[in-house]
mmCIF file of N, CA and C in Angstrom:
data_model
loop_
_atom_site.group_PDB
_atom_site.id
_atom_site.type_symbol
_atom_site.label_atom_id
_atom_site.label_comp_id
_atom_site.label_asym_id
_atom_site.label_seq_id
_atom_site.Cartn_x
_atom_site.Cartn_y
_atom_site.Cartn_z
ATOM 1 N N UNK A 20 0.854 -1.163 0.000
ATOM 2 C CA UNK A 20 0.000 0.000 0.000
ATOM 3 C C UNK A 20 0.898 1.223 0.000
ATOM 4 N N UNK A 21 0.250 2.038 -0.765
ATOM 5 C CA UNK A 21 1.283 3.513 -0.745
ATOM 6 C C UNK A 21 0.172 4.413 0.178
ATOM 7 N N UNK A 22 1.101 5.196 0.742
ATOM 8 C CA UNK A 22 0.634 6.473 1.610
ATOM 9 C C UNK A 22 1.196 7.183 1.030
ATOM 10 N N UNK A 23 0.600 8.423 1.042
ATOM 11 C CA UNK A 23 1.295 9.970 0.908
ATOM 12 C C UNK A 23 1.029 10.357 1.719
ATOM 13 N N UNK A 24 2.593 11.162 2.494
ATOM 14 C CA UNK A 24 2.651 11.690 3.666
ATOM 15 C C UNK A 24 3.387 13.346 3.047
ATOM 16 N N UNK A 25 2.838 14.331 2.730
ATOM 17 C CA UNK A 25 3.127 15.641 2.860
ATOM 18 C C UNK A 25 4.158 16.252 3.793
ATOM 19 N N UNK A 26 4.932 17.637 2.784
ATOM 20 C CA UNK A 26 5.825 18.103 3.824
ATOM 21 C C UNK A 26 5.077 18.427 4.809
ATOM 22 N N UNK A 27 4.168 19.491 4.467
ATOM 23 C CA UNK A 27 3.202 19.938 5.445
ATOM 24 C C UNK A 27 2.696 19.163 6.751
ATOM 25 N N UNK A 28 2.255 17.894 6.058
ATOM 26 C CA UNK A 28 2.291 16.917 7.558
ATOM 27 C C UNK A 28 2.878 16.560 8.620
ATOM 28 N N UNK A 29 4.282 16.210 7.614
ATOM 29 C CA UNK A 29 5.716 16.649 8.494
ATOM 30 C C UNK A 29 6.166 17.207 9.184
ATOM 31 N N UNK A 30 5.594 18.689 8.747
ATOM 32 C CA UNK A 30 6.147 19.996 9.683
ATOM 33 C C UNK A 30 4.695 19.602 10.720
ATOM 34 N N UNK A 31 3.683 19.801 10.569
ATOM 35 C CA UNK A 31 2.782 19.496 11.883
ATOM 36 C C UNK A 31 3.306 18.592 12.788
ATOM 37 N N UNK A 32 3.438 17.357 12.183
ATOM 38 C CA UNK A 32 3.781 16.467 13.258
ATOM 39 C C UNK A 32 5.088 16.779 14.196
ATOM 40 N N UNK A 33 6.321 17.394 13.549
ATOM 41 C CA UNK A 33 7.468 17.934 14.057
ATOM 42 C C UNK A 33 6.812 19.084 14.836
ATOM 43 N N UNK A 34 5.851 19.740 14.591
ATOM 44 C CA UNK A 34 5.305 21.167 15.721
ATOM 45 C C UNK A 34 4.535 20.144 17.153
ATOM 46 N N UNK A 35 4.225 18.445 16.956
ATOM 47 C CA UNK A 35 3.970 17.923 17.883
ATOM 48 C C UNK A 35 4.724 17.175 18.632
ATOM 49 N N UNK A 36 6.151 17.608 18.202
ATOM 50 C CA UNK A 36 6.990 17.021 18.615
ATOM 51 C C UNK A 36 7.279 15.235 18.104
ATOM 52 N N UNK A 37 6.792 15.028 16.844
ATOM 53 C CA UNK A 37 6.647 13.780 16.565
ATOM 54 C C UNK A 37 7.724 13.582 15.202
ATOM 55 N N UNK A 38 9.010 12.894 15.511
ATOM 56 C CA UNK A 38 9.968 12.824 14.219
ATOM 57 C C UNK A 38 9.402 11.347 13.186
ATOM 58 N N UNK A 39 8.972 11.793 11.970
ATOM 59 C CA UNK A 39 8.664 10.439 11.466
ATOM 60 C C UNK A 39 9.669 9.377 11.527
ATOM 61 N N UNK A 40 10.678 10.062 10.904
ATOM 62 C CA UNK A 40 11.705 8.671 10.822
ATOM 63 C C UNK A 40 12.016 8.071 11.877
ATOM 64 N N UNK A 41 12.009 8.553 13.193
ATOM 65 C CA UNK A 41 11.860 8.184 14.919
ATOM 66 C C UNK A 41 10.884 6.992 14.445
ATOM 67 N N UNK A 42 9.515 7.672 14.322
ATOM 68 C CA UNK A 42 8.003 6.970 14.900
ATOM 69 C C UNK A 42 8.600 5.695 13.608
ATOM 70 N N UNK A 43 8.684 5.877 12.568
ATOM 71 C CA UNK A 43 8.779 4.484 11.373
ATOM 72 C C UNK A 43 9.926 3.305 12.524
ATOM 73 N N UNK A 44 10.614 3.435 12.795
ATOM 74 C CA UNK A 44 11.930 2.979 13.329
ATOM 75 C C UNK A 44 11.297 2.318 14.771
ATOM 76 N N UNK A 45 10.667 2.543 15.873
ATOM 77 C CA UNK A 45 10.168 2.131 16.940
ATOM 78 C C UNK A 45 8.607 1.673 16.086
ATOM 79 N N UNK A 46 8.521 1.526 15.256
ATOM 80 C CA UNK A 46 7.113 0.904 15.176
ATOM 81 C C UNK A 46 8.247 -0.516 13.862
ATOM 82 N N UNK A 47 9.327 -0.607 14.014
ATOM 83 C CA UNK A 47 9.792 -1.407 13.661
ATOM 84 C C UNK A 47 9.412 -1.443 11.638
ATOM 85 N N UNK A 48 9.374 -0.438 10.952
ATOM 86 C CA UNK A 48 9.280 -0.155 9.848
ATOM 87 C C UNK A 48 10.569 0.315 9.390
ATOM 88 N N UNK A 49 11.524 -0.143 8.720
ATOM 89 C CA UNK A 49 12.313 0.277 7.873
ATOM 90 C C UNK A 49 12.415 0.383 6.500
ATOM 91 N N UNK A 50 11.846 1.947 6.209
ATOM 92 C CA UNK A 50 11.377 2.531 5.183
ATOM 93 C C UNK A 50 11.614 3.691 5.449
ATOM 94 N N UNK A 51 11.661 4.388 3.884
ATOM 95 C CA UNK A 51 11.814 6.072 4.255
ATOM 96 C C UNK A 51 11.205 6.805 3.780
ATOM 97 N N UNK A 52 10.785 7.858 3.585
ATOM 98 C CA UNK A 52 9.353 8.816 2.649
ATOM 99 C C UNK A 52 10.440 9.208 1.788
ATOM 100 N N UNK A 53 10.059 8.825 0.985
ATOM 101 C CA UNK A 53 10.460 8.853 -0.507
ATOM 102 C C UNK A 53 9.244 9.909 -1.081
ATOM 103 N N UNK A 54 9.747 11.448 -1.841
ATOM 104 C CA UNK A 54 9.273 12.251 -2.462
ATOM 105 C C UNK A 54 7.499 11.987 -1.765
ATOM 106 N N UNK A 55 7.678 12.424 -0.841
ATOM 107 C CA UNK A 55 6.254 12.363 0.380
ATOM 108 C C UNK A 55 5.645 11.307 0.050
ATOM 109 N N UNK A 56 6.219 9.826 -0.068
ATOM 110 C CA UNK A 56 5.487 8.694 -0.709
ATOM 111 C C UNK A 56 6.270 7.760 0.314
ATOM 112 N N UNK A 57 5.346 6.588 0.616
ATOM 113 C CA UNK A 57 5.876 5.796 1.913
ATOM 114 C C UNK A 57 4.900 4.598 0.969
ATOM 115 N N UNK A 58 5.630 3.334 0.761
ATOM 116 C CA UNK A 58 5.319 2.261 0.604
ATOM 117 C C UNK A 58 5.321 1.442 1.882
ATOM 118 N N UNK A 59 4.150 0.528 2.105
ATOM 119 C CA UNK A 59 3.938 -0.232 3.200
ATOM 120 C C UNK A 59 3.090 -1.863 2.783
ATOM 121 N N UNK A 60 3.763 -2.534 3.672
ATOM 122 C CA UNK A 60 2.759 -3.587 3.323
ATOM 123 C C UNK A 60 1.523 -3.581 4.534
ATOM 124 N N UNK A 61 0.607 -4.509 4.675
ATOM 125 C CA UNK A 61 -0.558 -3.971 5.508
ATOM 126 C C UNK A 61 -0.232 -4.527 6.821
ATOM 127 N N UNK A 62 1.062 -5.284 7.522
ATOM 128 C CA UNK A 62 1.595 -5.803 8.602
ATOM 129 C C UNK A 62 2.212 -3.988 9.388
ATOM 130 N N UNK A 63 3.060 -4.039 8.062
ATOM 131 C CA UNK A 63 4.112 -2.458 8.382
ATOM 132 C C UNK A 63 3.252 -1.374 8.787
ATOM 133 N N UNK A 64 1.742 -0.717 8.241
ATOM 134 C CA UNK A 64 1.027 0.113 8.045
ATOM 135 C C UNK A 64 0.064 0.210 9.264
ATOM 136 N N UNK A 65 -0.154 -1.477 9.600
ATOM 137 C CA UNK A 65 -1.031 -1.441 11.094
ATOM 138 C C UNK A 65 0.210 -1.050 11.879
ATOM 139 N N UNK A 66 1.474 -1.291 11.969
ATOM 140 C CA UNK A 66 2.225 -1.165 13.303
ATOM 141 C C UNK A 66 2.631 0.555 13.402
ATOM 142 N N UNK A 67 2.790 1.177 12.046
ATOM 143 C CA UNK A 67 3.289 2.470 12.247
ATOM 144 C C UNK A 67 1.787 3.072 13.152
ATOM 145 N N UNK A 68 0.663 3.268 12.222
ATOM 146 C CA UNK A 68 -0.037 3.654 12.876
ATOM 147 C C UNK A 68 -0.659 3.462 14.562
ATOM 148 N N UNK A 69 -0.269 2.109 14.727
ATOM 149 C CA UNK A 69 -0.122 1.240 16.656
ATOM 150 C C UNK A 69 0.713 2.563 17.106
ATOM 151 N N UNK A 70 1.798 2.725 16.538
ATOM 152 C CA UNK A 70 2.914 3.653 17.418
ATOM 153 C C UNK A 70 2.401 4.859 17.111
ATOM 154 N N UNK A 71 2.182 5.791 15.830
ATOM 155 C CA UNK A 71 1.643 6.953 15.981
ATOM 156 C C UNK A 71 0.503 7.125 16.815
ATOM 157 N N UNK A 72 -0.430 6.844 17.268
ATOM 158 C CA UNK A 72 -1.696 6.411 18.382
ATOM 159 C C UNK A 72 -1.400 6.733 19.305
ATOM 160 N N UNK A 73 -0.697 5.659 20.091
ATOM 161 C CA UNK A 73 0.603 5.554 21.322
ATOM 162 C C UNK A 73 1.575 7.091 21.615
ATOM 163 N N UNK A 74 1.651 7.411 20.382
ATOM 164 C CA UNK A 74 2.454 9.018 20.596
ATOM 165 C C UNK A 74 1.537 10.343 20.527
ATOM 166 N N UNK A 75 0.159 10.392 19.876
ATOM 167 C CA UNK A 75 -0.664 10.992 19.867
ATOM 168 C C UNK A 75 -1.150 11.018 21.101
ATOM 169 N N UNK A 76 -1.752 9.888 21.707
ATOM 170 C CA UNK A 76 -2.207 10.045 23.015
ATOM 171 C C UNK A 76 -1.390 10.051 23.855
ATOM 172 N N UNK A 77 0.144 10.105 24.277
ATOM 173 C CA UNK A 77 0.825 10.648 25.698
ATOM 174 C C UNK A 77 0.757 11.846 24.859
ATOM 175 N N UNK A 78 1.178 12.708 23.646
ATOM 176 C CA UNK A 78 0.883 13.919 23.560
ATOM 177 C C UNK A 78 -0.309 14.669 24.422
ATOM 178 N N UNK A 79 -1.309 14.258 24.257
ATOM 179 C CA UNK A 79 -2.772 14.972 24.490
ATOM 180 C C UNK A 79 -2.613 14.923 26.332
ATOM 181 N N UNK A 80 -2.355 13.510 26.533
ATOM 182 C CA UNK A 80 -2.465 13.339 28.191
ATOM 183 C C UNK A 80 -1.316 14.442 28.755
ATOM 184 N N UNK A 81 -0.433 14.876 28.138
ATOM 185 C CA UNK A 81 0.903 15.909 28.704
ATOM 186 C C UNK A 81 0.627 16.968 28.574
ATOM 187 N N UNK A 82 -0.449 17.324 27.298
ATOM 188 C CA UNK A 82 -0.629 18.791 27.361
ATOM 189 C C UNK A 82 -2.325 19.147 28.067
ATOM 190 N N UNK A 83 -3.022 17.913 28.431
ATOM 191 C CA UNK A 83 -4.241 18.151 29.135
ATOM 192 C C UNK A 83 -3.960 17.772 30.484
ATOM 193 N N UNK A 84 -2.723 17.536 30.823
ATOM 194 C CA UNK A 84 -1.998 17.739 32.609
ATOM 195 C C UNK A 84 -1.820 19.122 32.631
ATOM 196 N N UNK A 85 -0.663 19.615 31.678
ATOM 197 C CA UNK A 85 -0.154 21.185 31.895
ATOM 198 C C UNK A 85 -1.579 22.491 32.032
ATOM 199 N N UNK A 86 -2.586 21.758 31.849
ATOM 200 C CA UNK A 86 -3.573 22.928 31.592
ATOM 201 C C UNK A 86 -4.294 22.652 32.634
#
């Protein structure tokens, strides 16, 4: 499966403190965004997204403590 992942996305996720090539690497994906294009098979694609989830929500729980 191909994803397109945008610079733009990029820079959001980096404003959430979230490095893709980090999140690909701990979700055990070795792959790289190629011209904002990420090939995945559907094993690789459930696990990135398991870990982006996992980093989305301690995001939210850290910034709905600070407030």
């Amino acid at each position: 499966m191909k994803i397109m992942i945008s610079e733009q996305f990029q820079k959001f996720m980096a404003t959430l403190g979230i490095d893709l090539n980090s999140t690909l690497e701990a979700a055990g994906v070795h792959k790289i965004v190629w011209q904002e294009q990420l090939e995945l098979s559907d094993s690789d694609y459930w696990r990135l997204m398991s870990e982006l989830d996992k980093l989305v929500a301690s995001i939210i729980m850290v910034r709905s403590y600070q407030t």
